[in-house]
């Protein structure tokens, strides 16, 4: 069995044309075919931080189910981070955590029952200041180690450019990074801000960005995706 994971900073559904178009974003997401989707900047900056989409709109357009990762907060996300799951994946538990630093940043920690077994999935959007990112990456690495059977995937917008940014060293020490092409900005992608990390018991089958004319119009980030299977699982097809 396989598991496909995607991550996408949707820029509050504001495209390169300056128009807010949630339907355009959902159309892009519907083409992913992903089992798990992590979104960043998925709520309004104002208006009580409510979600840009409703659960019903997401499911109708994509077949995915939105998880309320922070029930005590407005909307469906936490600091703009939203989690979408494709049935029959089941949520076992989820909680939000603040991340250290001067900027308001956060992540969600979810334990899932997936087609490849139990999995801890973490979605995050890290800060702009390097020393803060390093502290934030340390928090995420520690949470990843505590996943069921130590199995984990961490995905999001890490705001760190370059091949091996020092600010993400704690994550690289704990997990393997998926090598992704540049995803930002969409007009001329130069920076690898969008990243994904996984535990050693997961085998990476394939990964890339999602590109195309309409995708480049929808946000200032291109989506990234990766497909995994469990290492040495004889039942894999």
C-alpha angles and dihedrals in degrees: 000000000000137000123206119202128188135186126198134176101210097187092227088301092292110140132205088269089063093246124127105228115166090175090059091053092049089050090055092048092049088062094057098080085205126156094209125028125187114199127194127199088020098147136060116271088223130015090082092302090281119171119270090226134036122233090248093053092050095049094044093052102037111015088238126124121228116226119213095230094181111031093180092057129072119265126006101292141063117233086342095309114130131180125212123188133191116223134276087042107104129208112232097176140340135186137168127233131193116233123225120255143077094280121075100255133157147166138205126230115207130180111206141187103223140170089268094046134261115353138177109218120191125191121192147159111210129209133266097241115084099219090050091049091054091054091046092049088052091055091050093047091053092050092048091056090057095058122121108288086353090284115143147152123199119194139167147085106318097179090220120123129201134051099284111010112193092224090068096048094112090059094045089051093053101035144020117258121227109231106236132180119244112288105179133109103016095214091062113356111220107145133065097217094139111072145162132207130190141188122259096254091065120083117213111226101177142337142177146134123284110238140175142118097279092041090056090052096049100066142349090254129063115225119249127210140185135186120216140184131186112268114253093001104154092200093067116121 
